[in-house]
Amino acid sequence: MDAAQHRKLIGLIGLGVRGRGAIVGVQQVREAARRGKLQLAIAAPDASSNSLEKVLPLLHARGIMVVAGPPATELGSAAGRETAAVIGIVDKGLAKGIRALSPETMRDVRQDLEE
């Protein structure tokens, strides 16, 4: 992902959090996935394996696309937090915009964990 796409992704995440189209944190993302509200999840590749293990199997089982986002500190700052392991996108339009950024470079982090 180039710098412009990276900035756009961070901007979209921030917009989503402020507009209630995105939720922050493992617990909230799990809840949204269980309720069928989650469109997409963005996981920090450097998040603790403990955090990712709590959320990724559920997302995988539900068929929710998970993309590797920026590091946890950047993901968190986009959402107004110190760090964030995962951000869930509940707004369909926002999820579509994030997918359109660069679907080929945003790898599914589940493959990294399973290897």
JSON list of C-alpha atoms in Angstrom, two decimals:
[
{"chain": "A", "resi": 1, "resn": "MET", "atom": "CA", "xyz": [0.00, 0.00, 0.00]},
{"chain": "A", "resi": 2, "resn": "ASP", "atom": "CA", "xyz": [1.48, 3.33, -0.98]},
{"chain": "A", "resi": 3, "resn": "ALA", "atom": "CA", "xyz": [1.50, 6.44, 1.22]},
{"chain": "A", "resi": 4, "resn": "ALA", "atom": "CA", "xyz": [-1.56, 8.00, -0.41]},
{"chain": "A", "resi": 5, "resn": "GLN", "atom": "CA", "xyz": [-3.63, 4.83, 0.02]},
{"chain": "A", "resi": 6, "resn": "HIS", "atom": "CA", "xyz": [-2.37, 4.52, 3.59]},
{"chain": "A", "resi": 7, "resn": "ARG", "atom": "CA", "xyz": [-3.49, 8.09, 4.41]},
{"chain": "A", "resi": 8, "resn": "LYS", "atom": "CA", "xyz": [-6.84, 7.45, 2.76]},
{"chain": "A", "resi": 9, "resn": "LEU", "atom": "CA", "xyz": [-7.35, 4.28, 4.80]},
{"chain": "A", "resi": 10, "resn": "ILE", "atom": "CA", "xyz": [-6.51, 6.11, 8.04]},
{"chain": "A", "resi": 11, "resn": "GLY", "atom": "CA", "xyz": [-8.89, 8.90, 7.00]},
{"chain": "A", "resi": 12, "resn": "LEU", "atom": "CA", "xyz": [-11.72, 6.48, 6.25]},
{"chain": "A", "resi": 13, "resn": "ILE", "atom": "CA", "xyz": [-11.22, 4.71, 9.59]},
{"chain": "A", "resi": 14, "resn": "GLY", "atom": "CA", "xyz": [-11.32, 8.04, 11.44]},
{"chain": "A", "resi": 15, "resn": "LEU", "atom": "CA", "xyz": [-14.43, 9.08, 9.53]},
{"chain": "A", "resi": 16, "resn": "GLY", "atom": "CA", "xyz": [-16.09, 5.77, 10.31]},
{"chain": "A", "resi": 17, "resn": "VAL", "atom": "CA", "xyz": [-15.36, 5.98, 14.03]},
{"chain": "A", "resi": 18, "resn": "ARG", "atom": "CA", "xyz": [-16.61, 9.57, 14.27]},
{"chain": "A", "resi": 19, "resn": "GLY", "atom": "CA", "xyz": [-19.71, 8.77, 12.22]},
{"chain": "A", "resi": 20, "resn": "ARG", "atom": "CA", "xyz": [-20.48, 5.56, 14.11]},
{"chain": "A", "resi": 21, "resn": "GLY", "atom": "CA", "xyz": [-19.82, 3.48, 11.01]},
{"chain": "A", "resi": 22, "resn": "ALA", "atom": "CA", "xyz": [-16.90, 1.74, 12.70]},
{"chain": "A", "resi": 23, "resn": "ILE", "atom": "CA", "xyz": [-16.32, 0.18, 16.10]},
{"chain": "A", "resi": 24, "resn": "VAL", "atom": "CA", "xyz": [-13.06, -0.18, 17.96]},
{"chain": "A", "resi": 25, "resn": "GLY", "atom": "CA", "xyz": [-11.71, -3.05, 20.00]},
{"chain": "A", "resi": 26, "resn": "VAL", "atom": "CA", "xyz": [-11.82, -6.82, 20.18]},
{"chain": "A", "resi": 27, "resn": "GLN", "atom": "CA", "xyz": [-14.92, -7.04, 22.38]},
{"chain": "A", "resi": 28, "resn": "GLN", "atom": "CA", "xyz": [-17.04, -4.65, 20.33]},
{"chain": "A", "resi": 29, "resn": "VAL", "atom": "CA", "xyz": [-15.99, -6.29, 17.07]},
{"chain": "A", "resi": 30, "resn": "ARG", "atom": "CA", "xyz": [-16.89, -9.72, 18.47]},
{"chain": "A", "resi": 31, "resn": "GLU", "atom": "CA", "xyz": [-20.32, -8.45, 19.54]},
{"chain": "A", "resi": 32, "resn": "ALA", "atom": "CA", "xyz": [-21.02, -6.87, 16.14]},
{"chain": "A", "resi": 33, "resn": "ALA", "atom": "CA", "xyz": [-19.93, -10.07, 14.37]},
{"chain": "A", "resi": 34, "resn": "ARG", "atom": "CA", "xyz": [-22.24, -12.16, 16.55]},
{"chain": "A", "resi": 35, "resn": "ARG", "atom": "CA", "xyz": [-25.16, -9.83, 15.80]},
{"chain": "A", "resi": 36, "resn": "GLY", "atom": "CA", "xyz": [-24.42, -9.98, 12.06]},
{"chain": "A", "resi": 37, "resn": "LYS", "atom": "CA", "xyz": [-23.71, -6.25, 11.85]},
{"chain": "A", "resi": 38, "resn": "LEU", "atom": "CA", "xyz": [-20.06, -6.43, 10.75]},
{"chain": "A", "resi": 39, "resn": "GLN", "atom": "CA", "xyz": [-19.16, -5.79, 7.10]},
{"chain": "A", "resi": 40, "resn": "LEU", "atom": "CA", "xyz": [-15.37, -5.86, 7.35]},
{"chain": "A", "resi": 41, "resn": "ALA", "atom": "CA", "xyz": [-12.63, -5.91, 9.97]},
{"chain": "A", "resi": 42, "resn": "ILE", "atom": "CA", "xyz": [-9.24, -4.22, 9.91]},
{"chain": "A", "resi": 43, "resn": "ALA", "atom": "CA", "xyz": [-6.64, -5.86, 12.12]},
{"chain": "A", "resi": 44, "resn": "ALA", "atom": "CA", "xyz": [-3.29, -4.45, 13.17]},
{"chain": "A", "resi": 45, "resn": "PRO", "atom": "CA", "xyz": [-0.58, -6.88, 12.04]},
{"chain": "A", "resi": 46, "resn": "ASP", "atom": "CA", "xyz": [1.41, -6.11, 15.19]},
{"chain": "A", "resi": 47, "resn": "ALA", "atom": "CA", "xyz": [-1.50, -6.64, 17.60]},
{"chain": "A", "resi": 48, "resn": "SER", "atom": "CA", "xyz": [-0.90, -9.24, 20.28]},
{"chain": "A", "resi": 49, "resn": "SER", "atom": "CA", "xyz": [-1.60, -12.78, 19.17]},
{"chain": "A", "resi": 50, "resn": "ASN", "atom": "CA", "xyz": [-3.85, -13.07, 22.23]},
{"chain": "A", "resi": 51, "resn": "SER", "atom": "CA", "xyz": [-6.08, -10.24, 20.95]},
{"chain": "A", "resi": 52, "resn": "LEU", "atom": "CA", "xyz": [-6.16, -11.62, 17.42]},
{"chain": "A", "resi": 53, "resn": "GLU", "atom": "CA", "xyz": [-6.92, -15.15, 18.63]},
{"chain": "A", "resi": 54, "resn": "LYS", "atom": "CA", "xyz": [-9.97, -13.79, 20.48]},
{"chain": "A", "resi": 55, "resn": "VAL", "atom": "CA", "xyz": [-11.49, -12.28, 17.37]},
{"chain": "A", "resi": 56, "resn": "LEU", "atom": "CA", "xyz": [-10.14, -13.82, 14.14]},
{"chain": "A", "resi": 57, "resn": "PRO", "atom": "CA", "xyz": [-11.60, -17.34, 14.51]},
{"chain": "A", "resi": 58, "resn": "LEU", "atom": "CA", "xyz": [-15.08, -15.85, 15.00]},
{"chain": "A", "resi": 59, "resn": "LEU", "atom": "CA", "xyz": [-14.70, -13.55, 12.00]},
{"chain": "A", "resi": 60, "resn": "HIS", "atom": "CA", "xyz": [-13.38, -16.44, 9.93]},
{"chain": "A", "resi": 61, "resn": "ALA", "atom": "CA", "xyz": [-16.32, -18.65, 10.94]},
{"chain": "A", "resi": 62, "resn": "ARG", "atom": "CA", "xyz": [-18.76, -15.90, 10.01]},
{"chain": "A", "resi": 63, "resn": "GLY", "atom": "CA", "xyz": [-17.11, -15.31, 6.64]},
{"chain": "A", "resi": 64, "resn": "ILE", "atom": "CA", "xyz": [-16.21, -11.70, 7.46]},
{"chain": "A", "resi": 65, "resn": "MET", "atom": "CA", "xyz": [-13.30, -10.33, 5.46]},
{"chain": "A", "resi": 66, "resn": "VAL", "atom": "CA", "xyz": [-10.34, -9.31, 7.60]},
{"chain": "A", "resi": 67, "resn": "VAL", "atom": "CA", "xyz": [-7.68, -7.06, 6.14]},
{"chain": "A", "resi": 68, "resn": "ALA", "atom": "CA", "xyz": [-4.29, -6.20, 7.52]},
{"chain": "A", "resi": 69, "resn": "GLY", "atom": "CA", "xyz": [-4.29, -2.56, 8.45]},
{"chain": "A", "resi": 70, "resn": "PRO", "atom": "CA", "xyz": [-1.63, -0.23, 9.78]},
{"chain": "A", "resi": 71, "resn": "PRO", "atom": "CA", "xyz": [0.23, -0.91, 13.06]},
{"chain": "A", "resi": 72, "resn": "ALA", "atom": "CA", "xyz": [-1.85, -0.86, 16.28]},
{"chain": "A", "resi": 73, "resn": "THR", "atom": "CA", "xyz": [-0.64, 2.62, 17.26]},
{"chain": "A", "resi": 74, "resn": "GLU", "atom": "CA", "xyz": [-1.72, 4.12, 13.92]},
{"chain": "A", "resi": 75, "resn": "LEU", "atom": "CA", "xyz": [-4.98, 2.19, 13.92]},
{"chain": "A", "resi": 76, "resn": "GLY", "atom": "CA", "xyz": [-5.62, 3.45, 17.43]},
{"chain": "A", "resi": 77, "resn": "SER", "atom": "CA", "xyz": [-4.78, 7.06, 16.67]},
{"chain": "A", "resi": 78, "resn": "ALA", "atom": "CA", "xyz": [-7.15, 7.01, 13.68]},
{"chain": "A", "resi": 79, "resn": "ALA", "atom": "CA", "xyz": [-9.85, 5.95, 16.13]},
{"chain": "A", "resi": 80, "resn": "GLY", "atom": "CA", "xyz": [-8.89, 8.40, 18.87]},
{"chain": "A", "resi": 81, "resn": "ARG", "atom": "CA", "xyz": [-7.27, 5.75, 21.07]},
{"chain": "A", "resi": 82, "resn": "GLU", "atom": "CA", "xyz": [-3.71, 4.96, 22.05]},
{"chain": "A", "resi": 83, "resn": "THR", "atom": "CA", "xyz": [-3.74, 1.61, 20.25]},
{"chain": "A", "resi": 84, "resn": "ALA", "atom": "CA", "xyz": [-6.30, -0.65, 18.60]},
{"chain": "A", "resi": 85, "resn": "ALA", "atom": "CA", "xyz": [-5.88, -4.32, 17.72]},
{"chain": "A", "resi": 86, "resn": "VAL", "atom": "CA", "xyz": [-8.94, -4.43, 15.50]},
{"chain": "A", "resi": 87, "resn": "ILE", "atom": "CA", "xyz": [-11.53, -2.08, 14.07]},
{"chain": "A", "resi": 88, "resn": "GLY", "atom": "CA", "xyz": [-14.82, -3.33, 12.73]},
{"chain": "A", "resi": 89, "resn": "ILE", "atom": "CA", "xyz": [-16.64, -1.58, 9.93]},
{"chain": "A", "resi": 90, "resn": "VAL", "atom": "CA", "xyz": [-20.43, -1.73, 10.26]},
{"chain": "A", "resi": 91, "resn": "ASP", "atom": "CA", "xyz": [-21.31, 0.76, 7.53]},
{"chain": "A", "resi": 92, "resn": "LYS", "atom": "CA", "xyz": [-21.72, -0.92, 4.10]},
{"chain": "A", "resi": 93, "resn": "GLY", "atom": "CA", "xyz": [-20.57, 2.10, 2.10]},
{"chain": "A", "resi": 94, "resn": "LEU", "atom": "CA", "xyz": [-17.50, 2.59, 4.27]},
{"chain": "A", "resi": 95, "resn": "ALA", "atom": "CA", "xyz": [-16.60, -1.11, 3.98]},
{"chain": "A", "resi": 96, "resn": "LYS", "atom": "CA", "xyz": [-16.92, -0.87, 0.21]},
{"chain": "A", "resi": 97, "resn": "GLY", "atom": "CA", "xyz": [-14.66, 2.21, 0.16]},
{"chain": "A", "resi": 98, "resn": "ILE", "atom": "CA", "xyz": [-12.00, 0.46, 2.22]},
{"chain": "A", "resi": 99, "resn": "ARG", "atom": "CA", "xyz": [-12.14, -2.68, 0.05]},
{"chain": "A", "resi": 100, "resn": "ALA", "atom": "CA", "xyz": [-11.82, -0.52, -3.08]},
{"chain": "A", "resi": 101, "resn": "LEU", "atom": "CA", "xyz": [-8.60, 1.08, -1.82]},
{"chain": "A", "resi": 102, "resn": "SER", "atom": "CA", "xyz": [-6.36, -1.80, -2.74]},
{"chain": "A", "resi": 103, "resn": "PRO", "atom": "CA", "xyz": [-7.90, -5.24, -2.34]},
{"chain": "A", "resi": 104, "resn": "GLU", "atom": "CA", "xyz": [-4.82, -6.93, -3.78]},
{"chain": "A", "resi": 105, "resn": "THR", "atom": "CA", "xyz": [-2.38, -5.49, -1.24]},
{"chain": "A", "resi": 106, "resn": "MET", "atom": "CA", "xyz": [-4.58, -5.79, 1.84]},
{"chain": "A", "resi": 107, "resn": "ARG", "atom": "CA", "xyz": [-3.93, -9.39, 2.75]},
{"chain": "A", "resi": 108, "resn": "ASP", "atom": "CA", "xyz": [-6.19, -11.37, 4.98]},
{"chain": "A", "resi": 109, "resn": "VAL", "atom": "CA", "xyz": [-4.31, -11.61, 8.29]},
{"chain": "A", "resi": 110, "resn": "ARG", "atom": "CA", "xyz": [-5.79, -15.03, 8.99]},
{"chain": "A", "resi": 111, "resn": "GLN", "atom": "CA", "xyz": [-3.39, -16.55, 6.50]},
{"chain": "A", "resi": 112, "resn": "ASP", "atom": "CA", "xyz": [-0.46, -15.08, 8.41]},
{"chain": "A", "resi": 113, "resn": "LEU", "atom": "CA", "xyz": [-1.71, -16.56, 11.68]},
{"chain": "A", "resi": 114, "resn": "GLU", "atom": "CA", "xyz": [-2.37, -19.98, 10.22]},
{"chain": "A", "resi": 115, "resn": "GLU", "atom": "CA", "xyz": [1.09, -20.34, 8.70]}
]
